[in-house]
């Protein structure tokens, strides 16, 4: 496994605030530079850049990978910020979302990173329709995206994004039936939709290409925005057990700390990320991470 960061951890720094959070005093400009600088300073293996904090995909080519080296850089597509952006594939409702995803698949191919995180939607776009209706509508868009990505040499890691359950994902994968379609596993999003963290991890582990790992404070995980995040190892999440399940399933990809809801008090997300990376280095399989 590789130790990494998903740049959603920097969301306040990029000007996005979740419910209750205090805005950053000195926000970063849109672009990859500040996140890459921090990731390089702490020596992580991987950095996945949320595309909502980046300029248009046509800006990027292989020079981004060279600029970030030795950190390996990938893209995370589908977060709906700022207002008006697509909620991933918008639950299969939007041809425009499919076209935007294709632009980021092309960018990922130019970047030279073989895995692109995508989302099918978000909690805000989910609505109250039956799950089988949502899955049926997603089959065509996800299959088209996977086929387009395969032609570009890209695998798609579909995140359980607080909108779909483990059962929904397995049903969708069975129907889409594409070998380059896998999972971006988010442990907290499992419990946000009522799945069990360990059983959900066990079910999705064989398909997992990328992990967004969160730790969290006690409280109701189904509240809007999810539970308040802590640095890894400082909350109540069963993180060692999750890593153990993934290791036994043969997962050897990036495990990225992700900070989501940060609560209403003062917060230093850079320090939280750094403590989280220290925890990951102590707990991922020995001898695999870059020293």
PDB file of N, CA, C and O in Angstrom, residues 1 35 89 99 146 170 178 182 190 236 238 261 264 277 288:
ATOM      1  N   UNK A   1       0.842  -1.201   0.000  1.00  0.00           N
ATOM      2  CA  UNK A   1       0.000   0.000   0.000  1.00  0.00           C
ATOM      3  C   UNK A   1       0.871   1.242   0.000  1.00  0.00           C
ATOM      4  O   UNK A   1       1.980   1.238   0.532  1.00  0.00           O
ATOM      5  N   UNK A  35      -1.271  22.282  -2.660  1.00  0.00           N
ATOM      6  CA  UNK A  35      -1.442  20.904  -2.191  1.00  0.00           C
ATOM      7  C   UNK A  35      -0.202  20.069  -2.499  1.00  0.00           C
ATOM      8  O   UNK A  35       0.252  19.270  -1.659  1.00  0.00           O
ATOM      9  N   UNK A  89     -21.732  11.925 -11.845  1.00  0.00           N
ATOM     10  CA  UNK A  89     -22.568  11.610 -13.006  1.00  0.00           C
ATOM     11  C   UNK A  89     -24.022  12.010 -12.798  1.00  0.00           C
ATOM     12  O   UNK A  89     -24.889  11.639 -13.603  1.00  0.00           O
ATOM     13  N   UNK A  99     -19.868  14.132 -20.468  1.00  0.00           N
ATOM     14  CA  UNK A  99     -18.882  14.809 -21.303  1.00  0.00           C
ATOM     15  C   UNK A  99     -17.775  15.422 -20.466  1.00  0.00           C
ATOM     16  O   UNK A  99     -16.595  15.381 -20.846  1.00  0.00           O
ATOM     17  N   UNK A 146     -16.690   3.831 -18.567  1.00  0.00           N
ATOM     18  CA  UNK A 146     -15.668   2.791 -18.454  1.00  0.00           C
ATOM     19  C   UNK A 146     -15.089   2.445 -19.817  1.00  0.00           C
ATOM     20  O   UNK A 146     -13.869   2.247 -19.952  1.00  0.00           O
ATOM     21  N   UNK A 170     -22.483  -3.194  -5.849  1.00  0.00           N
ATOM     22  CA  UNK A 170     -22.282  -4.549  -6.367  1.00  0.00           C
ATOM     23  C   UNK A 170     -23.276  -4.861  -7.478  1.00  0.00           C
ATOM     24  O   UNK A 170     -22.927  -5.508  -8.473  1.00  0.00           O
ATOM     25  N   UNK A 178     -17.489  -4.311 -16.513  1.00  0.00           N
ATOM     26  CA  UNK A 178     -16.300  -3.801 -17.200  1.00  0.00           C
ATOM     27  C   UNK A 178     -15.088  -4.006 -16.294  1.00  0.00           C
ATOM     28  O   UNK A 178     -15.108  -3.628 -15.115  1.00  0.00           O
ATOM     29  N   UNK A 182     -13.574  -0.131 -10.862  1.00  0.00           N
ATOM     30  CA  UNK A 182     -13.345  -0.578  -9.492  1.00  0.00           C
ATOM     31  C   UNK A 182     -13.915   0.411  -8.504  1.00  0.00           C
ATOM     32  O   UNK A 182     -14.747   1.261  -8.847  1.00  0.00           O
ATOM     33  N   UNK A 190     -19.542   4.578   4.149  1.00  0.00           N
ATOM     34  CA  UNK A 190     -20.262   3.326   4.395  1.00  0.00           C
ATOM     35  C   UNK A 190     -21.303   3.523   5.489  1.00  0.00           C
ATOM     36  O   UNK A 190     -22.484   3.187   5.320  1.00  0.00           O
ATOM     37  N   UNK A 236     -12.697   7.150  16.633  1.00  0.00           N
ATOM     38  CA  UNK A 236     -13.249   5.855  17.028  1.00  0.00           C
ATOM     39  C   UNK A 236     -13.356   4.884  15.864  1.00  0.00           C
ATOM     40  O   UNK A 236     -13.886   3.778  16.019  1.00  0.00           O
ATOM     41  N   UNK A 238     -12.584   1.964  13.166  1.00  0.00           N
ATOM     42  CA  UNK A 238     -11.819   0.712  13.254  1.00  0.00           C
ATOM     43  C   UNK A 238     -10.758   0.626  12.158  1.00  0.00           C
ATOM     44  O   UNK A 238     -10.752  -0.287  11.331  1.00  0.00           O
ATOM     45  N   UNK A 261     -15.891  16.762   7.162  1.00  0.00           N
ATOM     46  CA  UNK A 261     -16.437  17.723   8.119  1.00  0.00           C
ATOM     47  C   UNK A 261     -15.463  17.936   9.276  1.00  0.00           C
ATOM     48  O   UNK A 261     -15.022  16.986   9.919  1.00  0.00           O
ATOM     49  N   UNK A 264     -17.087  22.994  14.214  1.00  0.00           N
ATOM     50  CA  UNK A 264     -17.254  24.442  14.310  1.00  0.00           C
ATOM     51  C   UNK A 264     -16.170  25.118  15.138  1.00  0.00           C
ATOM     52  O   UNK A 264     -16.243  26.310  15.414  1.00  0.00           O
ATOM     53  N   UNK A 277      -0.663  11.120   8.383  1.00  0.00           N
ATOM     54  CA  UNK A 277       0.358  10.443   7.588  1.00  0.00           C
ATOM     55  C   UNK A 277       1.304   9.666   8.501  1.00  0.00           C
ATOM     56  O   UNK A 277       1.712   8.535   8.182  1.00  0.00           O
ATOM     57  N   UNK A 288       6.537  -1.350   2.325  1.00  0.00           N
ATOM     58  CA  UNK A 288       5.925  -1.044   1.056  1.00  0.00           C
ATOM     59  C   UNK A 288       5.989   0.433   0.741  1.00  0.00           C
ATOM     60  O   UNK A 288       6.214   0.840  -0.389  1.00  0.00           O
TER      61      UNK A 288
END
